[in-house]
PDB file of C-alpha atoms in Angstrom:
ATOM      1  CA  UNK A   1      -4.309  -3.555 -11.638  1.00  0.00           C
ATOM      2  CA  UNK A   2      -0.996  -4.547  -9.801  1.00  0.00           C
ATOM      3  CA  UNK A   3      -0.348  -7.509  -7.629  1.00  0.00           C
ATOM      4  CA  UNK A   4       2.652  -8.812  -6.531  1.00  0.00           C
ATOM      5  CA  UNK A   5       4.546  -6.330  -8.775  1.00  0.00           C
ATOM      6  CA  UNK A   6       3.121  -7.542 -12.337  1.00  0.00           C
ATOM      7  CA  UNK A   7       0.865  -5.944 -14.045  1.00  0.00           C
ATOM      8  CA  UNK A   8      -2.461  -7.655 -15.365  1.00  0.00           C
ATOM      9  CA  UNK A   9      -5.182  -6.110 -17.195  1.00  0.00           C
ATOM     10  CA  UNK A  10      -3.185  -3.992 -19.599  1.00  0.00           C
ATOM     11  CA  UNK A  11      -3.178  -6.150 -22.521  1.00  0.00           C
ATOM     12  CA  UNK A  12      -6.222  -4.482 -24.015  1.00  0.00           C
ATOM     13  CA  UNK A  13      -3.065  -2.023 -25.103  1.00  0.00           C
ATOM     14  CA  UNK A  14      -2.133  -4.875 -27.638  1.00  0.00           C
ATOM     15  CA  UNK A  15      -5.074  -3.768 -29.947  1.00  0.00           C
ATOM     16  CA  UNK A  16      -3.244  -0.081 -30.455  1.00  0.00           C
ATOM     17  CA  UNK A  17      -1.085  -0.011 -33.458  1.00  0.00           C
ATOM     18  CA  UNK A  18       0.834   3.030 -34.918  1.00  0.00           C
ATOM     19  CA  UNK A  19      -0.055   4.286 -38.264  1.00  0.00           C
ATOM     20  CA  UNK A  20       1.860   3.303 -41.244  1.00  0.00           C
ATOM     21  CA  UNK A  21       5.158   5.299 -40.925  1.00  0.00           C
ATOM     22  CA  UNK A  22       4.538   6.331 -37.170  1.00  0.00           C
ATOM     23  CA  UNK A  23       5.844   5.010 -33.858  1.00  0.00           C
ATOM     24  CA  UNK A  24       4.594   5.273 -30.957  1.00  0.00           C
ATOM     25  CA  UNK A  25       6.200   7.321 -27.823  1.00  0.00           C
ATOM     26  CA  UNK A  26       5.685   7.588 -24.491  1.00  0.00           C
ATOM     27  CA  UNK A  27       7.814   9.562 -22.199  1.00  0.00           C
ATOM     28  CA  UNK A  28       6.976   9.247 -17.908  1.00  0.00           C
ATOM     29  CA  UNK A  29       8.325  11.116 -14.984  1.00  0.00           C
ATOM     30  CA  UNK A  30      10.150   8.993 -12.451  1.00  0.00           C
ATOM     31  CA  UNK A  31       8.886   8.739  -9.020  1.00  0.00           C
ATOM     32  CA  UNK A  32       7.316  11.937  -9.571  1.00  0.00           C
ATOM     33  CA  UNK A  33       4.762  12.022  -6.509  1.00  0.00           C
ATOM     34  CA  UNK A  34       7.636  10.796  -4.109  1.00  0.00           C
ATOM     35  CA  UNK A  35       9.629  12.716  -5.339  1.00  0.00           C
ATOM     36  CA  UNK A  36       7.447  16.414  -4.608  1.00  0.00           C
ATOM     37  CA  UNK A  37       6.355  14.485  -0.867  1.00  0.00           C
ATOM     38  CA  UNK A  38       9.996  14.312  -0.438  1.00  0.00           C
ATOM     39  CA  UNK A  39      10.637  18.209  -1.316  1.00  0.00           C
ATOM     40  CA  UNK A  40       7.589  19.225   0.423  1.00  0.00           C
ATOM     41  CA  UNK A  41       9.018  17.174   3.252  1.00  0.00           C
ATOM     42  CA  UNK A  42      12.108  19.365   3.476  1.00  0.00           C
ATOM     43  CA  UNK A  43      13.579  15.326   3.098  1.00  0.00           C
ATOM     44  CA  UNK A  44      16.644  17.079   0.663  1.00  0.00           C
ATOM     45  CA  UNK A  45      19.085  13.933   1.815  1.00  0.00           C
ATOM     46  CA  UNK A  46      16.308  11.629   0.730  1.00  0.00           C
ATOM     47  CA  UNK A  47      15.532  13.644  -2.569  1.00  0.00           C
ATOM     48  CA  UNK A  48      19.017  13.520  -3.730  1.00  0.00           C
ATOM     49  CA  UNK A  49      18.966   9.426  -3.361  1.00  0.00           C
ATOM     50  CA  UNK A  50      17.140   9.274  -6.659  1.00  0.00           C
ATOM     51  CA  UNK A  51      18.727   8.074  -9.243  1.00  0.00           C
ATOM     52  CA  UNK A  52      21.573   7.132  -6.983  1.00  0.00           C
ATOM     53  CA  UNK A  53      19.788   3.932  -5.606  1.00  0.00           C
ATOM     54  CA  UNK A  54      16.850   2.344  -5.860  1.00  0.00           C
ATOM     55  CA  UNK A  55      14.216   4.218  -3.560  1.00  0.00           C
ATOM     56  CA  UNK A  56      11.551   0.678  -4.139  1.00  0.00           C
ATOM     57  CA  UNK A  57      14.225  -1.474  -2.842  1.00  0.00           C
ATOM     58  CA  UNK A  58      15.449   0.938  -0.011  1.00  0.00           C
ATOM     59  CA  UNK A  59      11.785   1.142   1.122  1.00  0.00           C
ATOM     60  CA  UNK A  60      10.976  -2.651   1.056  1.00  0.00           C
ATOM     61  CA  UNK A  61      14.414  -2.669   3.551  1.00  0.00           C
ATOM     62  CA  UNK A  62      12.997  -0.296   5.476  1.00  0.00           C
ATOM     63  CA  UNK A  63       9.924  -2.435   5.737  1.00  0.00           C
ATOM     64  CA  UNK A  64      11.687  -5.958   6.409  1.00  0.00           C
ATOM     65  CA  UNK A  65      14.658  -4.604   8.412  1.00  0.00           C
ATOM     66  CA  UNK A  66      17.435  -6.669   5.723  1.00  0.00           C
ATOM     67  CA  UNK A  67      19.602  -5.233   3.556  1.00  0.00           C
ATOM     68  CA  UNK A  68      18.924  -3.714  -0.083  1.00  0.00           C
ATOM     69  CA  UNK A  69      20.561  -6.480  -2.254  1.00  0.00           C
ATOM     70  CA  UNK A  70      18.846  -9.177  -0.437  1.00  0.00           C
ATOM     71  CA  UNK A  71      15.662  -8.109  -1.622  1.00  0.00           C
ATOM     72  CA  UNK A  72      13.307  -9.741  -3.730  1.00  0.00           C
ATOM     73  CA  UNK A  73      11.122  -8.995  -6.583  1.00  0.00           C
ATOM     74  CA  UNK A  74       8.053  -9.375  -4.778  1.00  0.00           C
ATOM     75  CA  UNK A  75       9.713  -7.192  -1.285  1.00  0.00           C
ATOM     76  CA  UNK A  76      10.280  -4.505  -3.772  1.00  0.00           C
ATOM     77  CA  UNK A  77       6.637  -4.466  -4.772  1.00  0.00           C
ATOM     78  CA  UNK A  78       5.892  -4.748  -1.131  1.00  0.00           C
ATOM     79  CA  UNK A  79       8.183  -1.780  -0.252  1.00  0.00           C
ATOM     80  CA  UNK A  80       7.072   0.430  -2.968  1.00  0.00           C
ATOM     81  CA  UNK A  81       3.713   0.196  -2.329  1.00  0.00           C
ATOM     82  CA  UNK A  82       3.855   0.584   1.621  1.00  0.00           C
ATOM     83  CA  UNK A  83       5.860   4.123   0.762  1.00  0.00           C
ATOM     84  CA  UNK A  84       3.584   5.235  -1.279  1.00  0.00           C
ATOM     85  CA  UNK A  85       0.812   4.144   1.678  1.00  0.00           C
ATOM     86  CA  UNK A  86       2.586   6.540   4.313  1.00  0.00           C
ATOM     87  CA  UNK A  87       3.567   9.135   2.409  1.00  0.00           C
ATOM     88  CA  UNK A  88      -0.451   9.886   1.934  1.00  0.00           C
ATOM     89  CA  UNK A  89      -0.966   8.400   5.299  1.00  0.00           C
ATOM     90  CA  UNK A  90      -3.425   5.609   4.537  1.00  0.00           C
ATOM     91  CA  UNK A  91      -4.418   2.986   7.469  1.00  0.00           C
ATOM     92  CA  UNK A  92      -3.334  -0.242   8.643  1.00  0.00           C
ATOM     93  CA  UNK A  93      -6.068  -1.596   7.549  1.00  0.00           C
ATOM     94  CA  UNK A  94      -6.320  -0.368   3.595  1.00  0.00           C
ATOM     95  CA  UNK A  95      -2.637  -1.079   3.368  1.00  0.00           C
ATOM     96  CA  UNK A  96      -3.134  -5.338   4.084  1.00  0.00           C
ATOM     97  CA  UNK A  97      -6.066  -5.547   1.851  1.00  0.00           C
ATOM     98  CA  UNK A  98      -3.908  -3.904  -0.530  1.00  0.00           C
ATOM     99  CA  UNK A  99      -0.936  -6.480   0.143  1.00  0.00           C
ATOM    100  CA  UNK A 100      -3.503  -9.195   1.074  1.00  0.00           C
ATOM    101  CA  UNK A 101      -0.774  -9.300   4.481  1.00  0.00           C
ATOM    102  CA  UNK A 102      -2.169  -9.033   8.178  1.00  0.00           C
ATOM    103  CA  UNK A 103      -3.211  -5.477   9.540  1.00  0.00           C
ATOM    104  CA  UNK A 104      -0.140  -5.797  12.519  1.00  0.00           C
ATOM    105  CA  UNK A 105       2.098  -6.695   9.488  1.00  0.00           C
ATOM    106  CA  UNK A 106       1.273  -3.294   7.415  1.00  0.00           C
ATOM    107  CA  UNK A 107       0.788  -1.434  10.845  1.00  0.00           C
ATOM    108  CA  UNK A 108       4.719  -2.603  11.092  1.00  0.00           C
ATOM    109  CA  UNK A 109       5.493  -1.760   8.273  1.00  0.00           C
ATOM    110  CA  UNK A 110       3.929   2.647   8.421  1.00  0.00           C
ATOM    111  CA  UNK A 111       5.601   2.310  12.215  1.00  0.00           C
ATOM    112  CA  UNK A 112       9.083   1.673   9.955  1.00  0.00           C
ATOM    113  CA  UNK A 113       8.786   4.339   7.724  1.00  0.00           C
ATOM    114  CA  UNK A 114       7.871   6.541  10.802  1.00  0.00           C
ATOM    115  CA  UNK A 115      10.884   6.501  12.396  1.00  0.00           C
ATOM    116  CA  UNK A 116      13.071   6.308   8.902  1.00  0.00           C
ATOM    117  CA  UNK A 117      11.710   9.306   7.872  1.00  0.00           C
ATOM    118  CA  UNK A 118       9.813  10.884  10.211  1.00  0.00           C
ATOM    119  CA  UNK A 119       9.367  14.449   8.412  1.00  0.00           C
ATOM    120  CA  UNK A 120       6.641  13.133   6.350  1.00  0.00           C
ATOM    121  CA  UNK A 121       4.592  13.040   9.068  1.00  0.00           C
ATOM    122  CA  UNK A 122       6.215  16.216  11.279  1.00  0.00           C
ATOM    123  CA  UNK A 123       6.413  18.603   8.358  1.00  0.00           C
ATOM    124  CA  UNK A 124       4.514  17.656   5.241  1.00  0.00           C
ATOM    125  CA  UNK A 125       1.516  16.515   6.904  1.00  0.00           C
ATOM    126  CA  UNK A 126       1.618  18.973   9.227  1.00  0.00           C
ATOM    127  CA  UNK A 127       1.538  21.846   7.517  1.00  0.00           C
ATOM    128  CA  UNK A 128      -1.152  20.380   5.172  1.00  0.00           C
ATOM    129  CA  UNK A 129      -3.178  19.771   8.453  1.00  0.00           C
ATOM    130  CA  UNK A 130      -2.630  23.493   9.694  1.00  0.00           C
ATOM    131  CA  UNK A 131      -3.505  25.121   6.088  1.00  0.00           C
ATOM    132  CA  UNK A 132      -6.971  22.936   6.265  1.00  0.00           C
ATOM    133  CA  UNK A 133      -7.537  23.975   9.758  1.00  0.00           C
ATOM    134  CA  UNK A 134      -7.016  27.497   9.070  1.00  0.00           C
ATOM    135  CA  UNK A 135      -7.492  28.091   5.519  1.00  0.00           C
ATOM    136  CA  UNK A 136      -9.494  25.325   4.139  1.00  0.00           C
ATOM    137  CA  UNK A 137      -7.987  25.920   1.225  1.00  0.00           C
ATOM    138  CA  UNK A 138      -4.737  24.526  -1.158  1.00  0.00           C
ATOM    139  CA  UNK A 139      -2.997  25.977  -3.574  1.00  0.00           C
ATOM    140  CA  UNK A 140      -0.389  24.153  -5.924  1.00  0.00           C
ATOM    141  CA  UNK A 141       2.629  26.232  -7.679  1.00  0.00           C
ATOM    142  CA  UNK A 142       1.037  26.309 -10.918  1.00  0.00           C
ATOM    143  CA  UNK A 143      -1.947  27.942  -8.997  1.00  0.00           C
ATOM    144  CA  UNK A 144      -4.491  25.241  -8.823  1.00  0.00           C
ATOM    145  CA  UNK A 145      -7.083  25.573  -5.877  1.00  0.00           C
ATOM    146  CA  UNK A 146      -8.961  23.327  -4.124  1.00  0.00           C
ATOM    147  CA  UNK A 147     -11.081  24.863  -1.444  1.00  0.00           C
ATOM    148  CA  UNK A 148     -12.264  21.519   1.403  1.00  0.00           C
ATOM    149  CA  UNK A 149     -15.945  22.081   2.277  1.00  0.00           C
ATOM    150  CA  UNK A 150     -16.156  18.326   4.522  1.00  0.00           C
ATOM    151  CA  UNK A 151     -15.970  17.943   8.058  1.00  0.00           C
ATOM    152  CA  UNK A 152     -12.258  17.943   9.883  1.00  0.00           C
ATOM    153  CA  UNK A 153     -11.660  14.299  10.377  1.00  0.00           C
ATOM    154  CA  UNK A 154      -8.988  12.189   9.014  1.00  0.00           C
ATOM    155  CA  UNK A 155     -10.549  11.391   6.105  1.00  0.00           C
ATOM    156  CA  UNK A 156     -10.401  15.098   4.407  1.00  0.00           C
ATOM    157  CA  UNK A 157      -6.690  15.368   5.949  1.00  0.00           C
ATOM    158  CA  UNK A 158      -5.607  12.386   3.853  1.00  0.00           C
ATOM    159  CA  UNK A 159      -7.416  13.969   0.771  1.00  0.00           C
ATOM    160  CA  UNK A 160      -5.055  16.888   1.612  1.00  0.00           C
ATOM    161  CA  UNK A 161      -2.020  15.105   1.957  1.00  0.00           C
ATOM    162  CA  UNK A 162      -2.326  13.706  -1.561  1.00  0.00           C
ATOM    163  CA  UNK A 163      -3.872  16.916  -3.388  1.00  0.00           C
ATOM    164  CA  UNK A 164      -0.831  18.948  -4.028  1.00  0.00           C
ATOM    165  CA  UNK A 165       1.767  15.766  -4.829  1.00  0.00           C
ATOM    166  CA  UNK A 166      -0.905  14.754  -7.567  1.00  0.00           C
ATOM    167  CA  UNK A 167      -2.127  18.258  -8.242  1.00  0.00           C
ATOM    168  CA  UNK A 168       1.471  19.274  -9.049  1.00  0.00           C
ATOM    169  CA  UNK A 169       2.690  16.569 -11.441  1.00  0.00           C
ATOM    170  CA  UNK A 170      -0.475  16.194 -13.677  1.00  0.00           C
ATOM    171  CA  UNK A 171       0.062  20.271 -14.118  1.00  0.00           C
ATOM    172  CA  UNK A 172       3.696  19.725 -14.844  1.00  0.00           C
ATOM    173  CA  UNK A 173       2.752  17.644 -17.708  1.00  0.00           C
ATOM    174  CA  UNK A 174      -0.210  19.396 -18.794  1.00  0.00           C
ATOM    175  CA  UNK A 175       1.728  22.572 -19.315  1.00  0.00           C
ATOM    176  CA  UNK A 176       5.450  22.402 -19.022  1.00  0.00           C
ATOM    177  CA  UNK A 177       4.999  19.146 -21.028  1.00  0.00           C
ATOM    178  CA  UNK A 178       2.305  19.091 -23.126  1.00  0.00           C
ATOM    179  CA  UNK A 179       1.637  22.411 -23.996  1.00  0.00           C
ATOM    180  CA  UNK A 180       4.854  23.407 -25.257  1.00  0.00           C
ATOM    181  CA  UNK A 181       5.098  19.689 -27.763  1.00  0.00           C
ATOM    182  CA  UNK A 182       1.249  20.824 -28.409  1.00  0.00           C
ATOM    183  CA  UNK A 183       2.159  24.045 -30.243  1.00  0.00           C
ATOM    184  CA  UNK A 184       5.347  22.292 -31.962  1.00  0.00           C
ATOM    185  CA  UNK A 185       4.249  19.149 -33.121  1.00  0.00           C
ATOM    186  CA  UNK A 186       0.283  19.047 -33.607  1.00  0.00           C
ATOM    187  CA  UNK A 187       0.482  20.531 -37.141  1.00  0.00           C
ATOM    188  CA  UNK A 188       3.374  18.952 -38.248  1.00  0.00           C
ATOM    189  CA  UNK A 189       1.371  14.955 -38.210  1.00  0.00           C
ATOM    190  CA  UNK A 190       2.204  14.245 -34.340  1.00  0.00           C
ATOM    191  CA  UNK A 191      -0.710  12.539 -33.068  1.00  0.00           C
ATOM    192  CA  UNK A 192      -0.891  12.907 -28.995  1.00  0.00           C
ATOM    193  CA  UNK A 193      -3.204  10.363 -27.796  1.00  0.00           C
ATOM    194  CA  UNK A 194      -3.045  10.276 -23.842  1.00  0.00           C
ATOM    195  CA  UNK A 195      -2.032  12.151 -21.082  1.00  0.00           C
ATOM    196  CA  UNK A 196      -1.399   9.477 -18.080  1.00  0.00           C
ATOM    197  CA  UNK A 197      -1.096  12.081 -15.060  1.00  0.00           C
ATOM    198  CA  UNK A 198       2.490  11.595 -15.263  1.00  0.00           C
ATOM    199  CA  UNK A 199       3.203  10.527 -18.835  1.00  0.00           C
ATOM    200  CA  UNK A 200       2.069  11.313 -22.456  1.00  0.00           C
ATOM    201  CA  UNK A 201       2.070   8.550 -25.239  1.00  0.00           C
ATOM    202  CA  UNK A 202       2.026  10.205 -29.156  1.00  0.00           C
ATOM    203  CA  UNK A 203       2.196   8.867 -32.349  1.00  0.00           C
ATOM    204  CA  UNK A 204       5.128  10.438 -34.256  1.00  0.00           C
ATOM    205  CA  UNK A 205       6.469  10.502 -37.960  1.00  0.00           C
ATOM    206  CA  UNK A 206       9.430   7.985 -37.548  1.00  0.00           C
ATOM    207  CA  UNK A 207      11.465  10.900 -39.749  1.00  0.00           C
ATOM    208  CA  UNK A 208      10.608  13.321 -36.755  1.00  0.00           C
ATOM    209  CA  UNK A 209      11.451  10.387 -33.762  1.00  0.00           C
ATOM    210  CA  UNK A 210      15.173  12.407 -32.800  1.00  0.00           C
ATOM    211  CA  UNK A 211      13.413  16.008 -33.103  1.00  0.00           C
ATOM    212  CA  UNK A 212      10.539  15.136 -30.943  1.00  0.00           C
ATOM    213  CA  UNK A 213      12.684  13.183 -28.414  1.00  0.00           C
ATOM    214  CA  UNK A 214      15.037  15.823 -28.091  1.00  0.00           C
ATOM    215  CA  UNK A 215      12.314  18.792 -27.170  1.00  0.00           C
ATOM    216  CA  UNK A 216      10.786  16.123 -24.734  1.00  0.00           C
ATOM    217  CA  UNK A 217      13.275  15.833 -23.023  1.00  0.00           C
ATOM    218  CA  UNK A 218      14.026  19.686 -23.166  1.00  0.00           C
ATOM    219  CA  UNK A 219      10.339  20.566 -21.980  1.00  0.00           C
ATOM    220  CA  UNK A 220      10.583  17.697 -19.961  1.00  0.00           C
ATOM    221  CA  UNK A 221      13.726  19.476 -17.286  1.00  0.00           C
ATOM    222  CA  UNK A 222      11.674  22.510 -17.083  1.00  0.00           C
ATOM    223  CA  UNK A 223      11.824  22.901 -12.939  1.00  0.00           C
ATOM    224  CA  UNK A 224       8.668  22.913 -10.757  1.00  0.00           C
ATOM    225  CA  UNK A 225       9.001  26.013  -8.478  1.00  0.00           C
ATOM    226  CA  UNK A 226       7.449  26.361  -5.229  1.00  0.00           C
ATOM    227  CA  UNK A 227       7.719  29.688  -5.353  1.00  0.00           C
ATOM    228  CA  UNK A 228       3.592  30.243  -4.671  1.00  0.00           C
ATOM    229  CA  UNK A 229       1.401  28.170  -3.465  1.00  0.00           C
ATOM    230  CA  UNK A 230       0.605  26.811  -0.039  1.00  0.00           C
ATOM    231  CA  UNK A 231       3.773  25.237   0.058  1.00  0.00           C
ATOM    232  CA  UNK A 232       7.002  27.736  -0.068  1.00  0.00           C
ATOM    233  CA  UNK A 233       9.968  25.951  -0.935  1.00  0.00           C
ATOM    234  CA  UNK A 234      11.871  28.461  -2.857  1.00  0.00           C
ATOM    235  CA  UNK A 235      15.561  27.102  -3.243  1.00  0.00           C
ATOM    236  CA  UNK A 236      14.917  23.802  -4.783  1.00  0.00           C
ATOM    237  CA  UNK A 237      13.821  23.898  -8.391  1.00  0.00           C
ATOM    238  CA  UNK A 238      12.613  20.356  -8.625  1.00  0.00           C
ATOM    239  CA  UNK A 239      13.696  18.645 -11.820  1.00  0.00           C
ATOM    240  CA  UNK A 240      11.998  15.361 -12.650  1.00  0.00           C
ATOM    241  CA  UNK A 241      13.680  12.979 -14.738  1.00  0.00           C
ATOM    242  CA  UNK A 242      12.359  11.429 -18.039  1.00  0.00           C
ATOM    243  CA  UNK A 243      11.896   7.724 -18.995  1.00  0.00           C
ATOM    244  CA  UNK A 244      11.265   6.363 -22.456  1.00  0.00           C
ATOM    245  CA  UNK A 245       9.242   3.705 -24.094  1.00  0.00           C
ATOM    246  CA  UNK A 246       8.557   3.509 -27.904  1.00  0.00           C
ATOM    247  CA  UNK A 247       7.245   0.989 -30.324  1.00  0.00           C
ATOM    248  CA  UNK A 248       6.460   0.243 -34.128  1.00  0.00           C
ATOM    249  CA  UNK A 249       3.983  -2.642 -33.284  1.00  0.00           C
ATOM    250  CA  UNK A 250       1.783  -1.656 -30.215  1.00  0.00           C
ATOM    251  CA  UNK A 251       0.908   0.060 -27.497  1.00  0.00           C
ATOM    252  CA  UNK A 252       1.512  -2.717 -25.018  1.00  0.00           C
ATOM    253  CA  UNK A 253       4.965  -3.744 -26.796  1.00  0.00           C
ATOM    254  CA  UNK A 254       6.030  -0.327 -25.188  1.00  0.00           C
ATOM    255  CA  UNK A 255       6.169  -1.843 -21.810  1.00  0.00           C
ATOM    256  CA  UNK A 256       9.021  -4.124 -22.696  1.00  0.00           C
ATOM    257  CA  UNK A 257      11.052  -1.900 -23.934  1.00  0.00           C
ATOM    258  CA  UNK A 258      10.509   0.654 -21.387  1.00  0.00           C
ATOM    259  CA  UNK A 259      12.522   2.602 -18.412  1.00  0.00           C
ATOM    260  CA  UNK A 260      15.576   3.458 -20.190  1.00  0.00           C
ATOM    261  CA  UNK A 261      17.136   6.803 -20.454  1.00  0.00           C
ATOM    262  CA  UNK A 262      16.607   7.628 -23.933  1.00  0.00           C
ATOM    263  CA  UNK A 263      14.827   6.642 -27.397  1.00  0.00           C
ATOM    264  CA  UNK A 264      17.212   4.202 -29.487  1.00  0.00           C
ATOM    265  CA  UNK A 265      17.793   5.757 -32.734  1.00  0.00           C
TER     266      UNK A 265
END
């Protein structure tokens, strides 16, 4: 679990060691929910921020109303977190527990992001509200359904609001990703071992490290089209970028040496 932005409870990872030979690699997607919210949003300004800033920071200014470079570590978590908590439209309430921060603080803090961005709320959850009203029914891009049998309240909205964002990604690596590396690498001593919803760790030959890093990354820019689906956003290809962790000693030595752009060779 997270708190305060460190991470505890992942140091069970420690007792995961690559084979002799082998390395460990794990490749994630950056921001990837926010980043499909954002295009289902019709938010293009705030989709082409990525990479440009950082989104965390801009968010925890959003939330505390002072600029980006005066804020700190735990802000960012703060900020991050709170984002995440409007984009899928979770309470007041949920939000401080989360943040162990008063209800009218976190209440603040959704009212912020409201009026910063206010097309989360008038287009993205609105149009999942109208398709659940009508339909019952939502479809992804890579043509995953899920039909909504509960009663209308806002409980089965918010379910909506984060199907297709989560729906979407774990597809994208399940086969724009990992199918493709599947059929290259699994007979040629490439061992993948898990598929995070938005990442994929394998153990590779260290004499195949450059070859499998560069077809990652060359699966890895294959666009997510919203060409189908319940959401119809056909003139932005969404291209998630790629960020790299590897490791000859362990699983959990990945983490340090994670969030750059590319494998050292």
């Amino acid at each position: 679990f997270e708190f305060e932005g460190e991470e505890y409870g992942k140091d069970f990872r420690e007792i995961f060691i690559p084979g002799d030979g082998m390395v460990f690699i794990e490749g994630d997607l950056s921001q990837a929910e926010a980043r499909v919210v954002d295009l289902l949003a019709t938010n293009f300004e705030g989709l082409e921020e990525y990479g440009k800033l950082d989104k965390h920071k801009r968010s925890a200014s959003v939330c505390f109303g002072i600029p980006m470079e005066q804020i700190t570590k735990r802000q960012r978590h703060v900020g991050k977190t709170a984002k995440h908590a409007y984009n899928l439209d979770e309470g007041a309430f949920a939000l401080g527990t989360r943040l162990h921060i008063p209800v009218s603080q976190a209440q603040g803090f959704i009212n912020a992001f409201s009026k910063f961005d206010p097309k989360i709320r008038l287009v993205f959850h609105e149009e999942v509200r109208k398709a659940l009203n009508t339909t019952r029914r939502l479809e992804n891009p890579f043509g995953r359904v899920r039909d909504f049998f509960g009663r209308t309240s806002s409980k089965l909205y918010k379910e909506g609001y984060a199907t297709i964002p989560q729906g979407t990604i774990s597809d994208h690596v399940k086969f724009d990703i990992f199918g493709p590396l599947d059929r290259l690498f699994t007979t040629r001593g490439v061992n993948f071992l898990c598929e995070w919803h938005d990442s994929l760790l394998a153990e590779v030959p260290r004499n195949m490290k450059d070859e499998y890093v560069e077809n990652f990354e060359r699966v890895g820019k294959t666009p997510i089209r919203f060409e189908t689906g319940t959401f119809i956003r056909p003139n932005y290809p969404l291209v998630i970028p790629l960020e790299w962790g590897e490791s000859e000693i362990n699983w959990l030595d990945i983490e340090s040496d994670k969030k750059k752009e590319k494998v050292k060779t």
